């Protein structure tokens, strides 16, 4: 075998090296989000409220006694025999350190507290397993705080000299349900608008439009728009779509419809371009065959050409969904940055990407939860990718074999 | 006296500045097979596309003169080309079935005419496939993809697809050039059967094929119709030396 010239060896080497580095860099993303965020991934996170609901309960009568808590010991668990309570040093859904109620006896006095919230109809509230203890105050004694840890709080509460006065607790917060639902809504609204418009526009340009300077200019213009940063579309959203929706719908400010409209405009160039590419590769022979069979242009386009472009349109859909899930900058304007637990289409909320932004602008930044959300986003994108690949494959298979 | 289907008078066609068909006068007889022969680039395909107005789809093509179908008036613009194409079917050089089932391919034309009833469509499809001598081979797998058929079967499917509209004329532009000899033979015998009921115009590069299947042969050269006569005459005693040279393979 002849020796390769050194130039070629260098080129070969550069090819391998570049590939290796690219794959490594891309793999890093997965590695990073999994390492940082995998431990927070749970169904409770997906289902949970973001905002913890706080309660303030007054301890009216305190039965002095002792509860038998044998069998409740464990790592990071602290028993409060006096009140029939087990505290646990734990983390909430967002990974912040909290003190949770790991167990509470049926007869515990803390099951029945006077509700201090004047706006509430409920006159009594009670601690439940899973509740997060925020603060416990006593008559004539300093308050127990979360920051001092569960051990210290349990010790204070168990002290027979300290008469309990007030217990401040909350539900566990940090869940991302609201942002998840918002994201799903956004995908739906955006595609419902962008797909029909984009596909029909692509059909016009590829099948019907005369080839002249005007249509060429329009196509170039659309092509240019695929590269425009989304924040600019966000400006369009806040100056056009938000006022428009405020005027036409019950919305009062930023809202999901405006968000969907803005994203739809962001997607339009992508969908038009991808669909056009898909239409272009449909064999001209099929168009002629259809027309020669006495079908008119519309029939040919929608019965022969469009079905063959479906895999391409599905790809466009997938790219679109990817953009919707990943978009944050434009949405902060038109959909808001305040995380909501109950999502309404005429109200502001946040998508998962904006949720990440919000977590990262917190003080201190919650990198773990951000990574978890990133992981969720990656999983959604991956699932969608597979789903679409399968569908395209099924289409192909049906066309070729079935 | 035979009935004519097409009367072509002073037909000219331009692709931009290029004069592709020059002053063609010709008649095509009913229930006869007319073969169009001539060297590559002489305008055979262009001519056959004038018969069902497929040239209308080529933006730079401009047609002048008359192609009168079935005794109609001479019309160029504002003509009902869709109606014409239903009556004048076309089979292309490359088999081009749609990526749909065999059934859907054949039912395509009728469906676009608004026929929806399953039984009616089934009847049409069966009849067309039988006419195209394909039925026996595919009757058990009408729902499978047309692309799963062999090239020869695909071409017969395309013929069936055209027949499903019950046209009066079938135009074929080199329908066997992409097929092996056996498949070619099947198509040729099919053409023989079809001429009972249809008028067929076929472009071919095979002199044997023209001799075997056609009743009339037209020789084109450089956009002109040089000679047209019964196939027998053209092959036995052509009027022009050029025709003879072409047929005997001395040029072209
Ligand atoms: N769309 C077109 N635009 C410009 N010129 C064309 C076009 N189609 C065909 N021509 C030209 O017109 C002439 C006739 O073409 P045509 O396809 O009719 O020839 P043909 O006889 O069918 O040839 P072949 O036997 O190779 O199929 C050729 O010179 C060709 O280059
Ligand atoms: Mg040709």
Short mmCIF file of N, CA, C and O in Angstrom, two decimals, chain A residues 308-401:
data_model
loop_
_atom_site.label_atom_id
_atom_site.label_comp_id
_atom_site.label_asym_id
_atom_site.label_seq_id
_atom_site.Cartn_x
_atom_site.Cartn_y
_atom_site.Cartn_z
N UNK A 308 -48.04 13.73 -0.85
CA UNK A 308 -46.65 13.30 -0.96
C UNK A 308 -45.73 14.23 -0.17
O UNK A 308 -44.60 13.86 0.15
N UNK A 309 -46.20 15.42 0.10
CA UNK A 309 -45.38 16.37 0.84
C UNK A 309 -45.58 16.23 2.35
O UNK A 309 -44.92 16.89 3.14
N UNK A 310 -46.51 15.36 2.75
CA UNK A 310 -46.84 15.25 4.18
C UNK A 310 -45.63 14.96 5.07
O UNK A 310 -45.50 15.60 6.12
N UNK A 311 -44.76 14.04 4.70
CA UNK A 311 -43.59 13.83 5.56
C UNK A 311 -42.83 15.13 5.79
O UNK A 311 -42.42 15.41 6.92
N UNK A 312 -42.68 15.93 4.73
CA UNK A 312 -41.98 17.20 4.87
C UNK A 312 -42.74 18.15 5.79
O UNK A 312 -42.14 18.88 6.57
N UNK A 313 -44.07 18.13 5.66
CA UNK A 313 -44.88 19.01 6.49
C UNK A 313 -44.78 18.57 7.95
O UNK A 313 -44.73 19.40 8.87
N UNK A 314 -44.72 17.26 8.16
CA UNK A 314 -44.54 16.76 9.52
C UNK A 314 -43.21 17.22 10.09
O UNK A 314 -43.11 17.61 11.26
N UNK A 315 -42.19 17.19 9.25
CA UNK A 315 -40.89 17.69 9.69
C UNK A 315 -41.01 19.16 10.09
O UNK A 315 -40.49 19.59 11.11
N UNK A 316 -41.72 19.92 9.26
CA UNK A 316 -41.93 21.33 9.56
C UNK A 316 -42.64 21.47 10.90
O UNK A 316 -42.30 22.33 11.72
N UNK A 317 -43.63 20.62 11.13
CA UNK A 317 -44.37 20.66 12.38
C UNK A 317 -43.43 20.42 13.55
O UNK A 317 -43.47 21.13 14.56
N UNK A 318 -42.57 19.44 13.37
CA UNK A 318 -41.65 19.11 14.44
C UNK A 318 -40.70 20.27 14.72
O UNK A 318 -40.50 20.67 15.87
N UNK A 319 -40.15 20.84 13.65
CA UNK A 319 -39.27 22.00 13.83
C UNK A 319 -40.03 23.09 14.56
O UNK A 319 -39.50 23.77 15.44
N UNK A 320 -41.30 23.25 14.16
CA UNK A 320 -42.14 24.27 14.77
C UNK A 320 -42.31 24.04 16.26
O UNK A 320 -42.14 24.96 17.07
N UNK A 321 -42.63 22.81 16.62
CA UNK A 321 -42.82 22.50 18.04
C UNK A 321 -41.53 22.78 18.80
O UNK A 321 -41.54 23.33 19.90
N UNK A 322 -40.42 22.42 18.17
CA UNK A 322 -39.13 22.68 18.80
C UNK A 322 -38.96 24.16 19.10
O UNK A 322 -38.54 24.54 20.18
N UNK A 323 -39.32 24.98 18.11
CA UNK A 323 -39.19 26.43 18.32
C UNK A 323 -40.12 26.91 19.43
O UNK A 323 -39.74 27.74 20.25
N UNK A 324 -41.34 26.38 19.44
CA UNK A 324 -42.30 26.81 20.46
C UNK A 324 -41.76 26.47 21.85
O UNK A 324 -41.77 27.29 22.76
N UNK A 325 -41.29 25.24 22.00
CA UNK A 325 -40.80 24.81 23.31
C UNK A 325 -39.58 25.63 23.73
O UNK A 325 -39.42 25.99 24.88
N UNK A 326 -38.75 25.94 22.76
CA UNK A 326 -37.50 26.59 23.10
C UNK A 326 -37.58 28.09 23.22
O UNK A 326 -36.67 28.72 23.75
N UNK A 327 -38.67 28.70 22.76
CA UNK A 327 -38.72 30.15 22.72
C UNK A 327 -38.88 30.74 24.11
O UNK A 327 -39.72 30.32 24.88
N UNK A 328 -38.06 31.74 24.42
CA UNK A 328 -38.26 32.41 25.71
C UNK A 328 -38.31 33.92 25.55
O UNK A 328 -39.24 34.56 26.03
N UNK A 329 -37.35 34.48 24.83
CA UNK A 329 -37.22 35.94 24.78
C UNK A 329 -38.53 36.61 24.34
O UNK A 329 -39.04 37.49 25.04
N UNK A 330 -39.08 36.17 23.22
CA UNK A 330 -40.28 36.82 22.70
C UNK A 330 -41.45 36.65 23.65
O UNK A 330 -42.30 37.53 23.79
N UNK A 331 -41.46 35.50 24.34
CA UNK A 331 -42.62 35.21 25.19
C UNK A 331 -42.66 36.04 26.45
O UNK A 331 -43.73 36.29 27.01
N UNK A 332 -41.48 36.46 26.92
CA UNK A 332 -41.47 37.25 28.15
C UNK A 332 -42.30 38.52 27.95
O UNK A 332 -43.03 38.94 28.83
N UNK A 333 -42.25 39.07 26.74
CA UNK A 333 -43.06 40.26 26.44
C UNK A 333 -44.54 39.94 26.35
O UNK A 333 -45.37 40.62 26.90
N UNK A 334 -44.85 38.92 25.56
CA UNK A 334 -46.25 38.77 25.17
C UNK A 334 -47.04 37.80 26.04
O UNK A 334 -48.26 37.76 25.97
N UNK A 335 -46.31 37.02 26.83
CA UNK A 335 -47.03 36.05 27.66
C UNK A 335 -46.75 36.29 29.13
O UNK A 335 -47.47 35.82 29.99
N UNK A 336 -45.71 37.04 29.42
CA UNK A 336 -45.42 37.37 30.80
C UNK A 336 -44.33 36.49 31.37
O UNK A 336 -43.88 35.53 30.76
N UNK A 337 -43.86 36.86 32.58
CA UNK A 337 -42.78 36.12 33.21
C UNK A 337 -43.20 35.62 34.58
O UNK A 337 -42.41 35.09 35.33
N UNK A 338 -44.47 35.82 34.92
CA UNK A 338 -44.95 35.39 36.23
C UNK A 338 -45.49 33.97 36.14
O UNK A 338 -46.41 33.70 35.39
N UNK A 339 -44.89 33.09 36.91
CA UNK A 339 -45.29 31.68 36.85
C UNK A 339 -46.68 31.51 37.46
O UNK A 339 -46.97 32.04 38.53
N UNK A 340 -47.54 30.80 36.74
CA UNK A 340 -48.91 30.60 37.21
C UNK A 340 -49.17 29.12 37.43
O UNK A 340 -48.64 28.28 36.72
N UNK A 341 -50.03 28.85 38.40
CA UNK A 341 -50.41 27.46 38.61
C UNK A 341 -51.69 27.10 37.86
O UNK A 341 -51.85 25.99 37.38
N UNK A 342 -52.61 28.06 37.78
CA UNK A 342 -53.81 27.78 36.99
C UNK A 342 -53.71 28.59 35.70
O UNK A 342 -53.61 29.81 35.73
N UNK A 343 -53.69 27.88 34.61
CA UNK A 343 -53.43 28.52 33.32
C UNK A 343 -54.75 28.85 32.63
O UNK A 343 -55.62 28.01 32.50
N UNK A 344 -54.89 30.10 32.21
CA UNK A 344 -56.08 30.51 31.44
C UNK A 344 -55.59 31.14 30.16
O UNK A 344 -54.60 31.88 30.16
N UNK A 345 -56.31 30.90 29.07
CA UNK A 345 -55.76 31.37 27.80
C UNK A 345 -55.81 32.89 27.64
O UNK A 345 -55.11 33.45 26.83
N UNK A 346 -56.64 33.56 28.44
CA UNK A 346 -56.67 35.01 28.32
C UNK A 346 -55.85 35.70 29.41
O UNK A 346 -55.99 36.88 29.67
N UNK A 347 -54.99 34.91 30.07
CA UNK A 347 -54.18 35.48 31.14
C UNK A 347 -52.71 35.20 30.90
O UNK A 347 -52.37 34.29 30.14
N UNK A 348 -51.85 35.96 31.57
CA UNK A 348 -50.42 35.68 31.42
C UNK A 348 -50.05 34.36 32.08
O UNK A 348 -50.72 33.92 33.01
N UNK A 349 -48.99 33.78 31.63
CA UNK A 349 -48.39 32.62 32.28
C UNK A 349 -46.99 32.46 31.70
O UNK A 349 -46.52 33.32 30.97
N UNK A 350 -46.32 31.35 32.03
CA UNK A 350 -44.98 31.17 31.49
C UNK A 350 -44.85 29.79 30.85
O UNK A 350 -45.49 28.84 31.28
N UNK A 351 -44.05 29.72 29.83
CA UNK A 351 -43.74 28.43 29.23
C UNK A 351 -42.56 27.84 29.99
O UNK A 351 -41.95 28.50 30.84
N UNK A 352 -42.23 26.60 29.69
CA UNK A 352 -41.13 25.94 30.39
C UNK A 352 -39.82 26.71 30.22
O UNK A 352 -39.05 26.87 31.16
N UNK A 353 -39.60 27.19 29.00
CA UNK A 353 -38.34 27.90 28.75
C UNK A 353 -38.28 29.18 29.58
O UNK A 353 -37.24 29.53 30.14
N UNK A 354 -39.41 29.88 29.68
CA UNK A 354 -39.44 31.10 30.48
C UNK A 354 -39.33 30.75 31.96
O UNK A 354 -38.74 31.49 32.76
N UNK A 355 -39.88 29.58 32.31
CA UNK A 355 -39.75 29.10 33.69
C UNK A 355 -38.26 28.95 34.04
O UNK A 355 -37.82 29.38 35.11
N UNK A 356 -37.51 28.41 33.11
CA UNK A 356 -36.05 28.29 33.33
C UNK A 356 -35.45 29.67 33.53
O UNK A 356 -34.70 29.91 34.47
N UNK A 357 -35.83 30.57 32.63
CA UNK A 357 -35.31 31.93 32.73
C UNK A 357 -35.61 32.50 34.09
O UNK A 357 -34.75 33.11 34.75
N UNK A 358 -36.84 32.28 34.55
CA UNK A 358 -37.26 32.81 35.83
C UNK A 358 -36.46 32.18 36.98
O UNK A 358 -36.05 32.86 37.92
N UNK A 359 -36.21 30.87 36.89
CA UNK A 359 -35.42 30.18 37.91
C UNK A 359 -33.99 30.71 37.94
O UNK A 359 -33.36 30.81 38.98
N UNK A 360 -33.47 31.01 36.74
CA UNK A 360 -32.08 31.43 36.67
C UNK A 360 -31.89 32.89 37.07
O UNK A 360 -30.79 33.31 37.40
N UNK A 361 -32.98 33.67 37.03
CA UNK A 361 -32.85 35.06 37.45
C UNK A 361 -33.20 35.21 38.93
O UNK A 361 -33.13 36.29 39.48
N UNK A 362 -33.63 34.09 39.56
CA UNK A 362 -33.85 34.10 41.01
C UNK A 362 -32.53 34.37 41.72
O UNK A 362 -31.47 34.20 41.16
N UNK A 363 -32.62 34.74 42.96
CA UNK A 363 -31.41 34.96 43.75
C UNK A 363 -31.42 34.02 44.93
O UNK A 363 -32.26 34.17 45.81
N UNK A 364 -30.65 32.98 45.02
CA UNK A 364 -29.65 32.53 44.04
C UNK A 364 -30.31 31.76 42.90
O UNK A 364 -31.40 31.22 43.08
N UNK A 365 -29.61 31.68 41.80
CA UNK A 365 -30.15 30.97 40.64
C UNK A 365 -30.35 29.49 40.97
O UNK A 365 -29.50 28.89 41.62
N UNK A 366 -31.49 28.94 40.56
CA UNK A 366 -31.75 27.54 40.83
C UNK A 366 -31.32 26.70 39.63
O UNK A 366 -32.09 26.41 38.72
N UNK A 367 -30.05 26.35 39.64
CA UNK A 367 -29.49 25.64 38.48
C UNK A 367 -30.04 24.22 38.40
O UNK A 367 -30.33 23.72 37.31
N UNK A 368 -30.23 23.61 39.56
CA UNK A 368 -30.72 22.23 39.54
C UNK A 368 -32.08 22.14 38.87
O UNK A 368 -32.29 21.35 37.95
N UNK A 369 -33.04 22.98 39.33
CA UNK A 369 -34.38 22.90 38.75
C UNK A 369 -34.34 23.28 37.27
O UNK A 369 -35.01 22.66 36.44
N UNK A 370 -33.53 24.28 36.93
CA UNK A 370 -33.42 24.67 35.53
C UNK A 370 -32.96 23.49 34.69
O UNK A 370 -33.47 23.24 33.60
N UNK A 371 -32.00 22.76 35.22
CA UNK A 371 -31.51 21.59 34.50
C UNK A 371 -32.59 20.54 34.37
O UNK A 371 -32.73 19.89 33.34
N UNK A 372 -33.37 20.37 35.43
CA UNK A 372 -34.45 19.40 35.36
C UNK A 372 -35.44 19.78 34.27
O UNK A 372 -35.88 18.95 33.47
N UNK A 373 -35.81 21.08 34.23
CA UNK A 373 -36.76 21.51 33.21
C UNK A 373 -36.14 21.32 31.83
O UNK A 373 -36.80 20.86 30.89
N UNK A 374 -34.84 21.64 31.74
CA UNK A 374 -34.15 21.43 30.46
C UNK A 374 -34.24 19.97 30.06
O UNK A 374 -34.49 19.64 28.89
N UNK A 375 -34.07 19.10 31.05
CA UNK A 375 -34.14 17.66 30.78
C UNK A 375 -35.54 17.29 30.29
O UNK A 375 -35.70 16.53 29.32
N UNK A 376 -36.56 17.87 30.95
CA UNK A 376 -37.93 17.60 30.52
C UNK A 376 -38.14 18.05 29.09
O UNK A 376 -38.71 17.35 28.26
N UNK A 377 -37.63 19.26 28.79
CA UNK A 377 -37.76 19.78 27.42
C UNK A 377 -37.08 18.83 26.44
O UNK A 377 -37.64 18.47 25.41
N UNK A 378 -35.87 18.40 26.80
CA UNK A 378 -35.17 17.47 25.91
C UNK A 378 -35.98 16.20 25.70
O UNK A 378 -36.07 15.69 24.58
N UNK A 379 -36.57 15.71 26.78
CA UNK A 379 -37.35 14.48 26.66
C UNK A 379 -38.56 14.70 25.75
O UNK A 379 -38.88 13.85 24.92
N UNK A 380 -39.23 15.86 25.93
CA UNK A 380 -40.39 16.13 25.07
C UNK A 380 -39.95 16.17 23.61
O UNK A 380 -40.55 15.54 22.74
N UNK A 381 -38.87 16.91 23.35
CA UNK A 381 -38.40 17.04 21.97
C UNK A 381 -38.03 15.67 21.40
O UNK A 381 -38.37 15.33 20.27
N UNK A 382 -37.38 14.88 22.24
CA UNK A 382 -36.95 13.55 21.80
C UNK A 382 -38.17 12.68 21.46
O UNK A 382 -38.21 12.02 20.41
N UNK A 383 -39.17 12.72 22.34
CA UNK A 383 -40.37 11.93 22.11
C UNK A 383 -41.05 12.36 20.81
O UNK A 383 -41.44 11.53 19.99
N UNK A 384 -41.17 13.69 20.66
CA UNK A 384 -41.81 14.20 19.45
C UNK A 384 -41.05 13.77 18.22
O UNK A 384 -41.64 13.35 17.22
N UNK A 385 -39.74 13.87 18.32
CA UNK A 385 -38.89 13.49 17.19
C UNK A 385 -39.16 12.05 16.79
O UNK A 385 -39.41 11.75 15.62
N UNK A 386 -39.16 11.17 17.80
CA UNK A 386 -39.41 9.76 17.53
C UNK A 386 -40.79 9.57 16.94
O UNK A 386 -40.97 8.83 15.97
N UNK A 387 -41.78 10.26 17.54
CA UNK A 387 -43.16 10.12 17.07
C UNK A 387 -43.24 10.49 15.60
O UNK A 387 -43.86 9.79 14.79
N UNK A 388 -42.58 11.60 15.25
CA UNK A 388 -42.69 12.06 13.88
C UNK A 388 -41.93 11.16 12.93
O UNK A 388 -42.41 10.82 11.84
N UNK A 389 -40.76 10.70 13.38
CA UNK A 389 -40.00 9.75 12.54
C UNK A 389 -40.86 8.52 12.25
O UNK A 389 -40.91 8.03 11.12
N UNK A 390 -41.51 8.02 13.30
CA UNK A 390 -42.34 6.83 13.14
C UNK A 390 -43.47 7.10 12.15
O UNK A 390 -43.77 6.28 11.29
N UNK A 391 -44.10 8.28 12.31
CA UNK A 391 -45.21 8.60 11.42
C UNK A 391 -44.74 8.68 9.98
O UNK A 391 -45.36 8.12 9.08
N UNK A 392 -43.63 9.39 9.77
CA UNK A 392 -43.10 9.53 8.42
C UNK A 392 -42.77 8.16 7.85
O UNK A 392 -43.11 7.82 6.71
N UNK A 393 -42.17 7.35 8.70
CA UNK A 393 -41.80 6.01 8.28
C UNK A 393 -43.05 5.22 7.91
O UNK A 393 -43.08 4.53 6.89
N UNK A 394 -44.09 5.37 8.73
CA UNK A 394 -45.34 4.65 8.46
C UNK A 394 -45.92 5.10 7.13
O UNK A 394 -46.41 4.30 6.33
N UNK A 395 -45.84 6.41 6.88
CA UNK A 395 -46.35 6.96 5.62
C UNK A 395 -45.62 6.35 4.43
O UNK A 395 -46.20 5.85 3.49
N UNK A 396 -44.29 6.39 4.53
CA UNK A 396 -43.45 5.84 3.48
C UNK A 396 -43.79 4.39 3.23
O UNK A 396 -43.94 3.94 2.11
N UNK A 397 -43.92 3.69 4.33
CA UNK A 397 -44.16 2.27 4.25
C UNK A 397 -45.49 2.01 3.56
O UNK A 397 -45.61 1.15 2.70
N UNK A 398 -46.47 2.82 3.91
CA UNK A 398 -47.80 2.65 3.34
C UNK A 398 -47.76 2.94 1.85
O UNK A 398 -48.36 2.24 1.05
N UNK A 399 -47.00 4.00 1.49
CA UNK A 399 -46.92 4.37 0.09
C UNK A 399 -46.22 3.29 -0.72
O UNK A 399 -46.56 3.05 -1.87
N UNK A 400 -45.22 2.63 -0.10
CA UNK A 400 -44.40 1.72 -0.88
C UNK A 400 -44.93 0.29 -0.86
O UNK A 400 -44.89 -0.40 -1.84
N UNK A 401 -45.39 -0.13 0.28
CA UNK A 401 -45.72 -1.54 0.41
C UNK A 401 -47.19 -1.80 0.64
O UNK A 401 -47.93 -2.15 -0.27
#
